[in-house]
Tab-separated table of C-alpha atoms in Angstrom:
chain	number	residue	atom	x	y	z
A	1	GLY	CA	103.728	76.622	98.503
A	2	ALA	CA	101.457	75.330	101.221
A	3	GLY	CA	97.767	74.763	100.292
A	4	VAL	CA	94.692	75.025	102.357
A	5	SER	CA	94.965	72.944	105.579
A	6	GLN	CA	92.185	71.805	107.909
A	7	SER	CA	92.137	70.174	111.237
A	8	PRO	CA	91.306	67.827	112.524
A	9	SER	CA	91.048	65.422	109.558
A	10	ASN	CA	88.512	63.332	111.374
A	11	LYS	CA	86.253	64.065	114.384
A	12	VAL	CA	83.939	61.773	116.154
A	13	THR	CA	81.745	63.339	118.804
A	14	GLU	CA	78.774	62.509	120.808
A	15	LYS	CA	75.346	64.042	120.140
A	16	GLY	CA	74.955	67.229	122.087
A	17	LYS	CA	78.648	68.136	122.232
A	18	ASP	CA	80.139	71.235	120.649
A	19	VAL	CA	82.873	70.981	118.006
A	20	GLU	CA	85.354	73.324	116.460
A	21	LEU	CA	86.784	72.828	113.030
A	22	ARG	CA	89.838	74.823	111.879
A	23	CYS	CA	90.856	76.131	108.484
A	24	ASP	CA	94.208	77.631	107.498
A	25	PRO	CA	93.804	79.322	104.107
A	26	ILE	CA	96.541	79.891	101.586
A	27	SER	CA	98.674	82.956	102.616
A	28	GLY	CA	97.364	86.115	100.889
A	29	HIS	CA	93.980	84.781	99.969
A	30	THR	CA	91.340	87.245	101.181
A	31	ALA	CA	88.369	85.153	100.589
A	32	LEU	CA	87.496	82.032	102.640
A	33	TYR	CA	84.590	79.622	102.246
A	34	TRP	CA	83.112	76.844	104.283
A	35	TYR	CA	81.111	74.088	102.660
A	36	ARG	CA	79.443	70.951	103.795
A	37	GLN	CA	79.402	67.689	101.780
A	38	SER	CA	77.012	65.016	102.956
A	39	LEU	CA	77.208	61.491	101.673
A	40	GLY	CA	75.814	61.268	98.135
A	41	GLN	CA	75.089	65.065	98.086
A	42	GLY	CA	76.720	68.005	96.374
A	43	LEU	CA	78.683	70.597	98.265
A	44	GLU	CA	76.467	72.877	100.285
A	45	PHE	CA	77.577	76.470	100.832
A	46	LEU	CA	77.684	77.546	104.448
A	47	ILE	CA	79.472	80.850	104.881
A	48	TYR	CA	82.130	83.000	103.335
A	49	PHE	CA	84.426	85.765	104.472
A	50	GLN	CA	85.898	88.403	102.265
A	51	GLY	CA	88.530	90.662	103.718
A	52	ASN	CA	87.213	92.813	106.475
A	53	SER	CA	83.628	92.797	105.177
A	54	ALA	CA	80.848	91.255	107.184
A	55	PRO	CA	80.626	87.523	106.373
A	56	ASP	CA	77.896	86.058	104.295
A	57	LYS	CA	76.166	83.677	106.611
A	58	SER	CA	73.237	82.934	104.453
A	59	GLY	CA	74.108	79.233	103.993
A	60	LEU	CA	74.335	78.343	107.661
A	61	PRO	CA	71.574	75.698	108.305
A	62	SER	CA	70.834	76.742	111.897
A	63	ASP	CA	71.875	79.063	114.724
A	64	ARG	CA	73.941	76.143	116.164
A	65	PHE	CA	76.455	76.877	113.355
A	66	SER	CA	78.786	79.825	113.604
A	67	ALA	CA	82.124	80.755	112.128
A	68	GLU	CA	84.746	83.363	112.667
A	69	ARG	CA	87.893	84.477	110.898
A	70	THR	CA	90.577	86.071	113.090
A	71	GLY	CA	93.098	88.504	111.602
A	72	GLY	CA	91.773	87.798	108.149
A	73	SER	CA	93.545	84.392	108.112
A	74	VAL	CA	92.583	81.337	110.161
A	75	SER	CA	88.927	80.450	110.408
A	76	THR	CA	87.039	78.239	112.860
A	77	LEU	CA	83.583	76.724	112.216
A	78	THR	CA	81.764	75.904	115.472
A	79	ILE	CA	78.830	73.612	115.723
A	80	GLN	CA	77.028	73.649	119.052
A	81	ARG	CA	74.906	70.850	120.442
A	82	THR	CA	75.828	68.587	117.520
A	83	GLN	CA	73.077	66.447	115.982
A	84	GLN	CA	73.524	63.214	113.968
A	85	GLU	CA	72.401	65.051	110.795
A	86	ASP	CA	75.405	67.235	111.203
A	87	SER	CA	77.644	64.264	110.178
A	88	ALA	CA	79.367	65.210	106.946
A	89	VAL	CA	82.649	66.251	105.492
A	90	TYR	CA	83.279	70.023	106.065
A	91	LEU	CA	85.424	71.600	103.450
A	92	CYS	CA	87.124	74.914	103.535
A	93	ALA	CA	88.345	76.813	100.474
A	94	SER	CA	90.215	80.053	99.871
A	95	SER	CA	90.686	82.387	96.943
A	96	LEU	CA	92.344	85.620	96.075
A	97	ALA	CA	89.026	87.404	95.898
A	98	THR	CA	85.377	86.971	95.244
A	99	ALA	CA	85.180	89.588	92.529
A	100	TRP	CA	82.639	88.863	89.904
A	101	PRO	CA	82.774	86.986	87.543
A	102	LEU	CA	84.486	84.850	90.166
A	103	SER	CA	87.354	84.121	87.918
A	104	TYR	CA	89.603	83.564	90.920
A	105	GLU	CA	90.225	79.896	91.581
A	106	GLN	CA	88.913	78.380	94.802
A	107	TYR	CA	91.477	76.091	96.400
A	108	PHE	CA	90.014	73.489	98.693
A	109	GLY	CA	91.417	71.943	101.824
A	110	PRO	CA	91.158	68.157	102.462
A	111	GLY	CA	88.233	68.519	104.677
A	112	THR	CA	87.226	67.403	108.192
A	113	ARG	CA	85.145	64.339	108.456
A	114	LEU	CA	82.664	64.805	111.293
A	115	THR	CA	80.790	61.842	112.716
A	116	VAL	CA	78.179	62.488	115.390
A	117	THR	CA	77.234	59.327	117.309
B	1	LYS	CA	65.259	77.406	90.870
B	2	ASN	CA	68.872	77.234	89.807
B	3	GLN	CA	70.014	73.636	89.483
B	4	VAL	CA	72.910	71.640	88.284
B	5	GLU	CA	72.250	67.929	87.349
B	6	GLN	CA	75.017	65.418	86.551
B	7	SER	CA	74.876	62.112	84.906
B	8	PRO	CA	75.579	59.317	85.281
B	9	GLN	CA	75.770	59.104	88.978
B	10	SER	CA	78.514	56.554	88.689
B	11	LEU	CA	80.430	55.041	85.800
B	12	ILE	CA	82.835	52.081	85.528
B	13	ILE	CA	85.188	51.791	82.568
B	14	LEU	CA	88.362	49.908	81.736
B	15	GLU	CA	91.691	51.580	81.808
B	16	GLY	CA	92.593	53.100	78.498
B	17	LYS	CA	89.076	53.705	77.435
B	18	ASN	CA	87.419	57.093	76.878
B	19	CYS	CA	84.298	58.450	78.674
B	20	THR	CA	82.149	61.445	78.787
B	21	LEU	CA	80.382	62.886	81.756
B	22	GLN	CA	77.416	65.172	81.429
B	23	CYS	CA	76.220	68.277	83.288
B	24	ASN	CA	72.857	69.961	82.646
B	25	TYR	CA	72.078	73.277	84.333
B	26	THR	CA	69.199	75.622	84.607
B	27	VAL	CA	71.287	78.532	85.884
B	28	SER	CA	70.865	81.587	83.672
B	29	PRO	CA	72.585	83.846	83.225
B	30	PHE	CA	75.813	82.518	84.589
B	31	SER	CA	79.362	83.797	84.654
B	32	ASN	CA	81.343	80.549	84.473
B	33	LEU	CA	81.171	76.780	84.628
B	34	ARG	CA	83.892	74.658	86.214
B	35	TRP	CA	84.652	71.001	86.389
B	36	TYR	CA	86.377	69.734	89.563
B	37	LYS	CA	87.993	66.361	90.290
B	38	GLN	CA	87.714	65.125	93.898
B	39	ASP	CA	89.795	62.230	94.965
B	40	THR	CA	88.490	60.176	97.831
B	41	GLY	CA	89.318	61.910	101.127
B	42	ARG	CA	90.618	65.071	99.380
B	43	GLY	CA	89.160	68.380	98.533
B	44	PRO	CA	87.996	69.183	94.911
B	45	VAL	CA	90.640	70.378	92.505
B	46	SER	CA	89.728	72.503	89.494
B	47	LEU	CA	90.188	70.905	86.039
B	48	THR	CA	88.633	73.481	83.714
B	49	ILE	CA	86.791	76.748	83.830
B	50	MET	CA	84.692	78.181	80.951
B	51	THR	CA	82.835	81.513	80.629
B	52	PHE	CA	79.415	81.490	78.958
B	53	SER	CA	81.035	82.540	75.708
B	54	GLU	CA	83.507	79.619	75.531
B	55	ASN	CA	82.721	76.297	73.841
B	56	THR	CA	85.554	74.116	74.877
B	57	LYS	CA	88.558	73.967	77.184
B	58	SER	CA	91.213	71.349	77.528
B	59	ASN	CA	93.522	70.347	80.320
B	60	GLY	CA	95.635	67.378	79.279
B	61	ARG	CA	93.521	64.361	78.740
B	62	TYR	CA	90.417	66.289	80.041
B	63	THR	CA	88.269	68.301	77.597
B	64	ALA	CA	85.248	70.200	78.671
B	65	THR	CA	82.592	71.462	76.262
B	66	LEU	CA	79.786	73.945	76.796
B	67	ASP	CA	76.602	74.512	74.786
B	68	ALA	CA	74.913	77.575	76.243
B	69	ASP	CA	71.919	77.118	74.023
B	70	THR	CA	71.017	73.693	75.462
B	71	LYS	CA	72.543	74.503	78.825
B	72	GLN	CA	74.724	71.431	78.734
B	73	SER	CA	78.384	70.806	79.481
B	74	SER	CA	80.309	67.611	79.194
B	75	LEU	CA	83.709	66.401	80.418
B	76	HIS	CA	85.466	63.975	78.121
B	77	ILE	CA	88.359	61.891	79.427
B	78	THR	CA	90.708	60.382	76.927
B	79	ALA	CA	92.707	57.298	77.456
B	80	SER	CA	91.628	56.849	80.996
B	81	GLN	CA	94.150	55.963	83.764
B	82	LEU	CA	93.684	54.315	87.154
B	83	SER	CA	94.361	57.669	88.787
B	84	ASP	CA	91.257	59.081	87.061
B	85	SER	CA	89.166	57.203	89.590
B	86	ALA	CA	87.403	60.032	91.475
B	87	SER	CA	84.349	62.054	91.646
B	88	TYR	CA	83.898	64.785	88.984
B	89	ILE	CA	81.802	67.806	89.982
B	90	CYS	CA	80.248	70.335	87.748
B	91	VAL	CA	79.916	73.800	89.340
B	92	VAL	CA	78.026	76.812	87.894
B	93	THR	CA	78.517	80.356	89.086
B	94	PRO	CA	75.334	82.519	88.543
B	95	ASN	CA	75.426	86.205	88.452
B	96	ARG	CA	77.306	88.300	91.015
B	97	ASP	CA	74.640	88.192	93.701
B	98	ASP	CA	73.934	84.451	93.685
B	99	LYS	CA	75.889	81.608	95.264
B	100	ILE	CA	77.697	79.067	93.218
B	101	ILE	CA	75.938	75.855	92.698
B	102	PHE	CA	77.558	72.425	92.876
B	103	GLY	CA	76.293	69.293	91.123
B	104	LYS	CA	76.278	66.090	93.063
B	105	GLY	CA	79.043	64.683	90.955
B	106	THR	CA	79.739	61.570	88.926
B	107	ARG	CA	81.696	58.865	90.578
B	108	LEU	CA	84.163	57.351	88.067
B	109	HIS	CA	85.786	53.961	88.621
B	110	ILE	CA	88.671	52.911	86.293
B	111	LEU	CA	89.301	49.183	86.339
B	112	PRO	CA	92.692	47.729	85.363
């Protein structure tokens, strides 16, 4: 079956512009995660959605970052007034649930490489 | 502070050779530890998952070990292949209220 898909695969934008990144999770997966991977760094948790519960936004680095998930499926990550330090690969993952002890596998998309010039 | 440290940062070996990657963590208690493989330009893919009570888990030529006393895990790759060239990421899940923690990964290069 289809895995997690993300679009665009690459995005180059000018400093100060807004960008929207899209994630299509695996059908039936109730949990969706956004991560950021900067060059030479580990994955950084940004936000996750679980079903109809309020999202956990504790990882968002600033109020320029926001995300929404419509209809419990597709998610968009929006970065407003982009800065050069926002340049990174943004990865989306989905899983069946987030129930402790988190035995459900997270399946990652290929990521969106964002370059802010 | 919960941390996951991986070593070496990068490793180059010849095709057919074995290698071992290390992961040291300070997360305690934790529910599970995973090893992921991330090919260039792709998202991470899970190789193994171990709970705190497990000592070893194999997936083909990949074998992960866990020593909860020393808080160390290793990933052993046997008879390496060119397709093993990738980053290998150690990930630890703390208790239910804490976020999972990713190591920075080990970049493995397999030479023909």
